[in-house]
mmCIF file of C-alpha atoms and ligand atoms in Angstrom:
data_model
loop_
_atom_site.group_PDB
_atom_site.id
_atom_site.type_symbol
_atom_site.label_atom_id
_atom_site.label_comp_id
_atom_site.label_asym_id
_atom_site.label_seq_id
_atom_site.Cartn_x
_atom_site.Cartn_y
_atom_site.Cartn_z
ATOM 1 C CA MET A 660 -101.726 216.865 -34.044
ATOM 2 C CA LYS A 661 -102.813 220.365 -35.019
ATOM 3 C CA THR A 662 -101.076 223.170 -33.172
ATOM 4 C CA ALA A 663 -101.717 226.883 -33.643
ATOM 5 C CA LEU A 664 -99.851 229.914 -32.456
ATOM 6 C CA PHE A 665 -102.160 232.669 -31.202
ATOM 7 C CA PRO A 666 -99.844 235.681 -31.378
ATOM 8 C CA GLY A 667 -100.471 239.115 -29.935
ATOM 9 C CA SER A 668 -99.561 241.678 -27.338
ATOM 10 C CA PHE A 669 -102.210 240.639 -24.783
ATOM 11 C CA ASP A 670 -101.583 243.762 -22.702
ATOM 12 C CA PRO A 671 -103.749 242.702 -20.951
ATOM 13 C CA PHE A 672 -105.330 239.363 -22.016
ATOM 14 C CA SER A 673 -109.084 240.066 -22.243
ATOM 15 C CA ILE A 674 -112.286 238.021 -22.354
ATOM 16 C CA GLY A 675 -112.209 238.714 -26.123
ATOM 17 C CA HIS A 676 -108.872 236.877 -26.379
ATOM 18 C CA GLN A 677 -110.211 234.151 -24.101
ATOM 19 C CA ASN A 678 -113.183 233.671 -26.422
ATOM 20 C CA ILE A 679 -110.880 233.183 -29.425
ATOM 21 C CA VAL A 680 -108.805 230.598 -27.525
ATOM 22 C CA GLN A 681 -111.929 228.745 -26.387
ATOM 23 C CA ARG A 682 -113.304 228.547 -29.919
ATOM 24 C CA GLY A 683 -109.863 227.797 -31.358
ATOM 25 C CA LEU A 684 -109.710 224.690 -29.153
ATOM 26 C CA CYS A 685 -112.610 223.246 -31.202
ATOM 27 C CA ILE A 686 -110.327 223.402 -34.255
ATOM 28 C CA PHE A 687 -106.833 222.779 -32.864
ATOM 29 C CA ASP A 688 -105.433 220.172 -30.480
ATOM 30 C CA LYS A 689 -103.045 222.669 -28.949
ATOM 31 C CA ILE A 690 -102.823 226.453 -28.823
ATOM 32 C CA VAL A 691 -99.675 228.320 -27.893
ATOM 33 C CA ILE A 692 -100.426 231.892 -26.846
ATOM 34 C CA GLY A 693 -97.409 233.839 -28.059
ATOM 35 C CA ILE A 694 -96.644 237.177 -26.457
ATOM 36 C CA GLY A 695 -94.608 239.211 -28.909
ATOM 37 C CA ARG A 696 -91.884 241.220 -27.248
ATOM 38 C CA ASN A 697 -92.180 244.812 -28.428
ATOM 39 C CA THR A 698 -89.607 247.191 -27.054
ATOM 40 C CA LYS A 699 -91.086 250.153 -28.934
ATOM 41 C CA LYS A 700 -94.623 249.880 -27.551
ATOM 42 C CA GLN A 701 -95.340 251.288 -24.093
ATOM 43 C CA SER A 702 -96.938 248.545 -22.043
ATOM 44 C CA LEU A 703 -99.113 248.226 -18.961
ATOM 45 C CA TYR A 704 -97.650 244.864 -17.927
ATOM 46 C CA THR A 705 -94.244 243.386 -18.755
ATOM 47 C CA GLU A 706 -94.227 240.358 -21.032
ATOM 48 C CA GLU A 707 -93.306 238.192 -18.035
ATOM 49 C CA GLU A 708 -96.286 239.534 -16.032
ATOM 50 C CA ARG A 709 -98.615 238.889 -18.968
ATOM 51 C CA LYS A 710 -97.260 235.339 -19.316
ATOM 52 C CA ALA A 711 -97.912 234.642 -15.631
ATOM 53 C CA GLN A 712 -101.440 236.109 -15.855
ATOM 54 C CA ILE A 713 -102.364 233.979 -18.873
ATOM 55 C CA GLU A 714 -100.777 230.852 -17.393
ATOM 56 C CA ALA A 715 -102.935 231.291 -14.294
ATOM 57 C CA ILE A 716 -106.070 231.311 -16.476
ATOM 58 C CA TYR A 717 -105.075 228.089 -18.269
ATOM 59 C CA GLN A 718 -103.323 226.307 -15.416
ATOM 60 C CA ASN A 719 -105.749 223.383 -15.638
ATOM 61 C CA ASN A 720 -105.783 223.169 -19.412
ATOM 62 C CA GLN A 721 -103.006 221.020 -20.845
ATOM 63 C CA ARG A 722 -103.910 222.085 -24.389
ATOM 64 C CA VAL A 723 -102.983 225.730 -23.870
ATOM 65 C CA SER A 724 -99.496 227.066 -23.196
ATOM 66 C CA VAL A 725 -97.918 230.510 -23.159
ATOM 67 C CA ALA A 726 -94.607 231.728 -24.546
ATOM 68 C CA ILE A 727 -92.798 235.016 -25.079
ATOM 69 C CA TYR A 728 -91.037 235.509 -28.415
ATOM 70 C CA ASP A 729 -88.993 238.218 -30.066
ATOM 71 C CA THR A 730 -88.567 236.814 -33.565
ATOM 72 C CA LEU A 731 -90.745 237.013 -36.670
ATOM 73 C CA THR A 732 -94.145 235.445 -35.935
ATOM 74 C CA VAL A 733 -93.845 232.895 -38.761
ATOM 75 C CA ASP A 734 -90.370 231.857 -37.572
ATOM 76 C CA PHE A 735 -91.662 231.377 -34.053
ATOM 77 C CA THR A 736 -94.626 229.400 -35.420
ATOM 78 C CA ARG A 737 -92.204 226.945 -37.062
ATOM 79 C CA GLU A 738 -89.965 226.898 -33.985
ATOM 80 C CA ILE A 739 -92.788 225.546 -31.824
ATOM 81 C CA GLY A 740 -93.786 223.004 -34.469
ATOM 82 C CA ALA A 741 -97.052 224.728 -35.393
ATOM 83 C CA ASN A 742 -98.507 225.034 -38.908
ATOM 84 C CA PHE A 743 -101.233 227.522 -38.143
ATOM 85 C CA ILE A 744 -101.639 231.033 -36.830
ATOM 86 C CA LEU A 745 -104.875 231.887 -35.039
ATOM 87 C CA ARG A 746 -106.211 235.445 -35.045
ATOM 88 C CA GLY A 747 -109.412 237.242 -34.086
ATOM 89 C CA VAL A 748 -111.185 239.851 -36.164
ATOM 90 C CA ARG A 749 -113.501 242.504 -34.725
ATOM 91 C CA THR A 750 -113.816 245.102 -37.455
ATOM 92 C CA LYS A 751 -113.286 245.769 -41.160
ATOM 93 C CA GLN A 752 -109.969 247.371 -40.219
ATOM 94 C CA ASP A 753 -108.903 244.209 -38.369
ATOM 95 C CA PHE A 754 -109.970 242.159 -41.396
ATOM 96 C CA ASP A 755 -107.951 244.206 -43.906
ATOM 97 C CA TYR A 756 -104.892 244.077 -41.669
ATOM 98 C CA GLU A 757 -105.143 240.332 -41.045
ATOM 99 C CA GLN A 758 -105.769 239.562 -44.699
ATOM 100 C CA LYS A 759 -102.574 241.284 -45.851
ATOM 101 C CA ILE A 760 -100.383 239.614 -43.246
ATOM 102 C CA ALA A 761 -102.017 236.199 -43.650
ATOM 103 C CA GLU A 762 -101.459 236.283 -47.414
ATOM 104 C CA ALA A 763 -97.826 237.305 -47.057
ATOM 105 C CA ASN A 764 -97.215 234.614 -44.435
ATOM 106 C CA ARG A 765 -98.826 231.886 -46.511
ATOM 107 C CA ILE A 766 -96.955 232.814 -49.687
ATOM 108 C CA LEU A 767 -93.615 233.092 -47.864
ATOM 109 C CA THR A 768 -93.873 230.059 -45.590
ATOM 110 C CA GLY A 769 -97.002 228.013 -46.278
ATOM 111 C CA ILE A 770 -98.311 228.742 -42.791
ATOM 112 C CA GLU A 771 -102.076 229.202 -42.870
ATOM 113 C CA THR A 772 -103.866 231.757 -40.712
ATOM 114 C CA VAL A 773 -107.240 230.846 -39.266
ATOM 115 C CA VAL A 774 -109.319 233.889 -38.444
ATOM 116 C CA LEU A 775 -112.293 233.763 -36.103
ATOM 117 C CA PHE A 776 -114.835 236.566 -36.063
ATOM 118 C CA ALA A 777 -115.337 238.155 -32.667
ATOM 119 C CA GLU A 778 -118.550 237.397 -30.784
ATOM 120 C CA PRO A 779 -120.998 240.325 -30.574
ATOM 121 C CA GLU A 780 -120.682 240.266 -26.757
ATOM 122 C CA THR A 781 -116.922 240.787 -26.758
ATOM 123 C CA LYS A 782 -116.200 242.484 -30.075
ATOM 124 C CA THR A 783 -115.957 245.979 -28.628
ATOM 125 C CA ILE A 784 -113.288 244.974 -26.127
ATOM 126 C CA SER A 785 -109.691 245.825 -26.851
ATOM 127 C CA SER A 786 -106.587 245.825 -24.681
ATOM 128 C CA SER A 787 -106.069 249.505 -25.472
ATOM 129 C CA LEU A 788 -109.579 250.333 -24.183
ATOM 130 C CA ILE A 789 -108.850 248.386 -20.987
ATOM 131 C CA ARG A 790 -105.533 250.227 -20.530
ATOM 132 C CA GLU A 791 -107.227 253.582 -21.024
ATOM 133 C CA LEU A 792 -110.069 252.866 -18.579
ATOM 134 C CA LYS A 793 -107.555 251.558 -16.045
ATOM 135 C CA ALA A 794 -105.446 254.700 -16.401
ATOM 136 C CA PHE A 795 -108.513 256.716 -15.372
ATOM 137 C CA GLY A 796 -109.100 254.513 -12.360
ATOM 138 C CA LYS A 797 -112.096 252.613 -13.744
ATOM 139 C CA ASN A 798 -112.892 249.043 -12.756
ATOM 140 C CA VAL A 799 -112.056 246.815 -15.727
ATOM 141 C CA SER A 800 -112.614 243.422 -14.092
ATOM 142 C CA ASP A 801 -115.629 242.693 -16.325
ATOM 143 C CA TYR A 802 -113.269 242.649 -19.316
ATOM 144 C CA LEU A 803 -110.711 240.344 -17.745
ATOM 145 C CA PRO A 804 -110.917 236.543 -17.476
ATOM 146 C CA GLN A 805 -111.290 235.073 -14.021
ATOM 147 C CA PRO A 806 -109.211 234.371 -11.958
HETATM 148 P P1 ADP B 1018 -101.936 242.681 -31.680
HETATM 149 O O1 ADP B 1018 -101.089 243.793 -31.145
HETATM 150 O O2 ADP B 1018 -101.165 241.624 -32.418
HETATM 151 O O3 ADP B 1018 -103.183 243.099 -32.407
HETATM 152 P P2 ADP B 1018 -103.678 241.995 -29.480
HETATM 153 O O4 ADP B 1018 -103.258 241.454 -28.169
HETATM 154 O O5 ADP B 1018 -104.321 243.321 -29.502
HETATM 155 O O6 ADP B 1018 -102.377 241.935 -30.354
HETATM 156 O O7 ADP B 1018 -104.651 240.974 -30.198
HETATM 157 C C1 ADP B 1018 -104.281 239.638 -30.469
HETATM 158 C C2 ADP B 1018 -105.333 239.009 -31.375
HETATM 159 O O8 ADP B 1018 -106.580 238.959 -30.694
HETATM 160 C C3 ADP B 1018 -105.595 239.783 -32.660
HETATM 161 O O9 ADP B 1018 -105.897 238.877 -33.695
HETATM 162 C C4 ADP B 1018 -106.806 240.607 -32.322
HETATM 163 O O10 ADP B 1018 -107.548 240.956 -33.463
HETATM 164 C C5 ADP B 1018 -107.567 239.616 -31.447
HETATM 165 N N1 ADP B 1018 -108.498 240.272 -30.530
HETATM 166 C C6 ADP B 1018 -108.251 241.288 -29.685
HETATM 167 N N2 ADP B 1018 -109.343 241.626 -28.984
HETATM 168 C C7 ADP B 1018 -110.337 240.798 -29.419
HETATM 169 C C8 ADP B 1018 -111.728 240.654 -29.112
HETATM 170 N N3 ADP B 1018 -112.329 241.452 -28.230
HETATM 171 N N4 ADP B 1018 -112.426 239.698 -29.755
HETATM 172 C C9 ADP B 1018 -111.831 238.914 -30.670
HETATM 173 N N5 ADP B 1018 -110.528 238.988 -31.017
HETATM 174 C C10 ADP B 1018 -109.776 239.920 -30.409
#
């Protein structure tokens, strides 16, 4: 059984994140979406609200679950019995960032990171863009999974 942790802030969970989960399910039997608790970062939704939102999207999918964690990502990966971390990459900057962390994680713990390149249709979407548009009263529903 191959299980991956898909860690992130997901503030909010976008159709870009949804795309990574959907494609990740072709590789892994189970995906745990891990919402990292970050007390320093100002957020739009609380971690508990984000968990409820994501659970609603995957309520009929037994292969996807959602958890909140406040430990090191690799420690949480082990805690849930996963051997893989799943991440999405949109840009060169994302790539450089992911490469450094993935290497450190693999050397320290043996946990492999699987990186999927963002689809052209969703690669320009970021949670920060959604938060900014929302703050200016724009309709962001096109960027959010249904329901
Ligand atoms: P973090 O704060 O850890 O970057 P995010 O919630 O912003 O958390 O992103 C979680 C993961 O999803 C990251 O690997 C990020 O690169 C990826 N991601 C975010 N938006 C998209 C998108 N539009 N397409 C593909 N991957 C994405």
